[in-house]
Amino acid sequence: MHDPRLDKLARLLVDYSLAPEEGHNVVVSGGVAATPLIKSVYARLLQVGAVPFTQVALPGMQELYFKNARDEHYETTPKLTRRVYEEADGFVSIMAPTNTRALAGVDPAKQQAVGKRDRELSDLVLSRDRWILTLFPTEALAQESDMSLDDYAEFAFEAMALNRDDPVAFWKAKSEEQEKLKERLEEADEIRIVGPRTELTLSVAGRTFINSAGRHNMPCGEVFTGPVEDSANGHVFFDVPAAAGGRDVSGVFLRFENGRVVEASAEKGQDYLQAMLDADAGARYLGELGIGTNYGIPRATRSILFDEKLGGTVHLAVGRSYETTGGKNESSVHWDLITDLRQGGEIYADGELIQRDGRFVGFDIGNDASGEAGAA
Amino acid sequence: MHDPRLDKLARLLVDYSLAPEEGHNVVVSGGVAATPLIKSVYARLLQVGAVPFTQVALPGMQELYFKNARDEHYETTPKLTRRVYEEADGFVSIMAPTNTRALAGVDPAKQQAVGKRDRELSDLVLSRDRWILTLFPTEALAQESDMSLDDYAEFAFEAMALNRDDPVAFWKAKSEEQEKLKERLEEADEIRIVGPRTELTLSVAGRTFINSAGRHNMPCGEVFTGPVEDSANGHVFFDVPAAAGGRDVSGVFLRFENGRVVEASAEKGQDYLQAMLDADAGARYLGELGIGTNYGIPRATRSILFDEKLGGTVHLAVGRSYETTGGKNESSVHWDLITDLRQGGEIYADGELIQRDGRFVGFDIGNDASGEAGAA
């Protein structure tokens, strides 16, 4: 009736990722399909003395919103939502879509308007150290990934290391391995990425790389920074398909000159790509360079939470950068695009090879027997 | 796929019961089983320019709370919940239990503790003119009523007048009829209730009767007041069974002396009855006298929202009175108990017969051809 890995996941999210103090008010938000995990997290928060506040989303509500909202609704963030975010000490957000394409028919301008309107909410979340985003397996996510629900749940739980005896120990070990990579990358001024239809250089001089190992995303496994805004030069082909804003976007090709996207095309989703790049001035500049380090994820599944962590891939986000990286790009957009280097590609730091064909060179990440650093 | 009466109900709740101004922040709370109605209400609120904020309850969460909450959780109302209540302009609350007996195993002291703790929340709701409580048909409610879900939905929608062309017109007409009853009752000093094992007098001198016709409960149909606290004398047998706090309580008999319960027994649920009466000093005094006026409800179904409205019944609540009635009784308890006068009983106001065997004398309520005043 109840997969014991859900309680493992709840403890990982609450005890390790969030680590609330007694009396902390924690928002637990998720789709109703995530009910079993919401309940496990809720119980665990009570057990450790935190005060949970649930926000359960019903299927179809977003479509209903875009269909019925009036102009003034797009102008102001709902007051009660703002209050909750202002007063919360922590956030557990659980994606559990019942239809990954539910928003395919919505005007992207409306979606962007809500994004801009609620920018203060994401700022409030980011300003707390205590926030964690995860995903609960649903039929819709399985369908998007061409899997049965059972197979998809195995895929998701393996990526979160929940099949291991002690997932917390795993993520701590992962963090230690990634720390070495972070230190090496922070010594570098220039990163060069080479791959099929890809030849890009960008500067990370003076920027901070974030070692991301389970405190804010689950699954996790990446190091990322905000590149110097005017530094990107060259071109890149993102061969990992995305389901962005409820629609297919794939085969995106971008060419950069002095940081700015000067040429953009997509095999699918060209209109959406153009709408995103035209959202505001910052949407044509990079806000993030990330390197996936999770070798427990075997393949891409059109879910950014998983795909950007995939060991052997690199992702670049157009739009907003995260302040903690030292990145300065401002935008209402933050859209990650992913390129897979496993079938032929290299990453160089100041000319030194860091990764070839998706495997790190000189780091233990992804090179142990189980395909994972710090494996049990 | 979608019962058009739900949209009728949404318009009744939003346009008539709540009547929010543009920009009003309205909390829509309900069990996930009420999804179709929550969505209809949400859409209607957007259409009229209000700002909805949903609070969806998942099955099993209350049990989980009582199982996992620590002592300190019972001391303070969760801060985020309090903020939402403080800042809201209106409330639509939709009961939709998936198991009416889910709390049968919970210590009544814990339930009372939460009631006491959250007293400020109910005060906040009552302090707004804009709040409406309704119910969405579920299998659990149908089961509790010995009906199929389809039959139960018909029962519920008929009680709400949703089978009529214009439910708003119905409830307005109902309100006009009830106004005459209210005026007559407010002229009286003493109300006397006679029935099987029942012979009770109480004073309503100087108190206000509330004409309740769809602004705060749906279904509705009652007039009620807070009797003078030390005035109840005699005894009363409540032959309508209740499902209170998740358990069966039936055959309650109370004897009053100068307002105070001095003898109490129940055929079922004796322990719960005693726990309620012992909750605090005010729990042994009456907070409400109500007279049901909804003749669209044919029988009791162990749901207080419906049963207390049943035309031909009278209800008395032990515990807290509502300020608007002029009632002064204070308690953390407010528990309605119902007696059915349709098989033999009378209500007198200062000695004048007001109702016999469940039918009003001298008022049009329940006496028209369709069994309802103001019928279409």
Short mmCIF file of C-alpha atoms in Angstrom, two decimals, chain A residues 24 39 48 52-53 73 76 117 120 146 166 169 178 238 276 282 320 337 345 350 365:
data_model
loop_
_atom_site.label_atom_id
_atom_site.label_comp_id
_atom_site.label_asym_id
_atom_site.label_seq_id
_atom_site.Cartn_x
_atom_site.Cartn_y
_atom_site.Cartn_z
CA HIS A 24 9.65 26.80 11.70
CA LYS A 39 1.49 13.10 3.70
CA VAL A 48 10.64 17.22 14.10
CA PRO A 52 3.59 22.42 8.07
CA PHE A 53 1.21 24.40 5.87
CA HIS A 73 -5.28 39.44 -12.11
CA THR A 76 -0.73 41.82 -8.76
CA ARG A 117 4.11 39.15 -11.58
CA GLU A 120 8.86 38.49 -5.89
CA ASP A 146 7.81 6.65 -22.68
CA ASP A 166 21.40 5.63 3.50
CA ALA A 169 25.20 9.53 3.35
CA GLN A 178 31.65 17.86 -6.27
CA PHE A 238 20.86 21.58 -27.50
CA MET A 276 11.02 33.56 -24.61
CA GLY A 282 18.05 39.93 -20.36
CA ARG A 320 18.06 35.41 -15.03
CA LEU A 337 18.60 24.11 -22.32
CA GLY A 345 32.14 16.16 -26.61
CA ASP A 350 41.44 27.32 -19.35
CA ILE A 365 32.49 11.69 -10.09
#
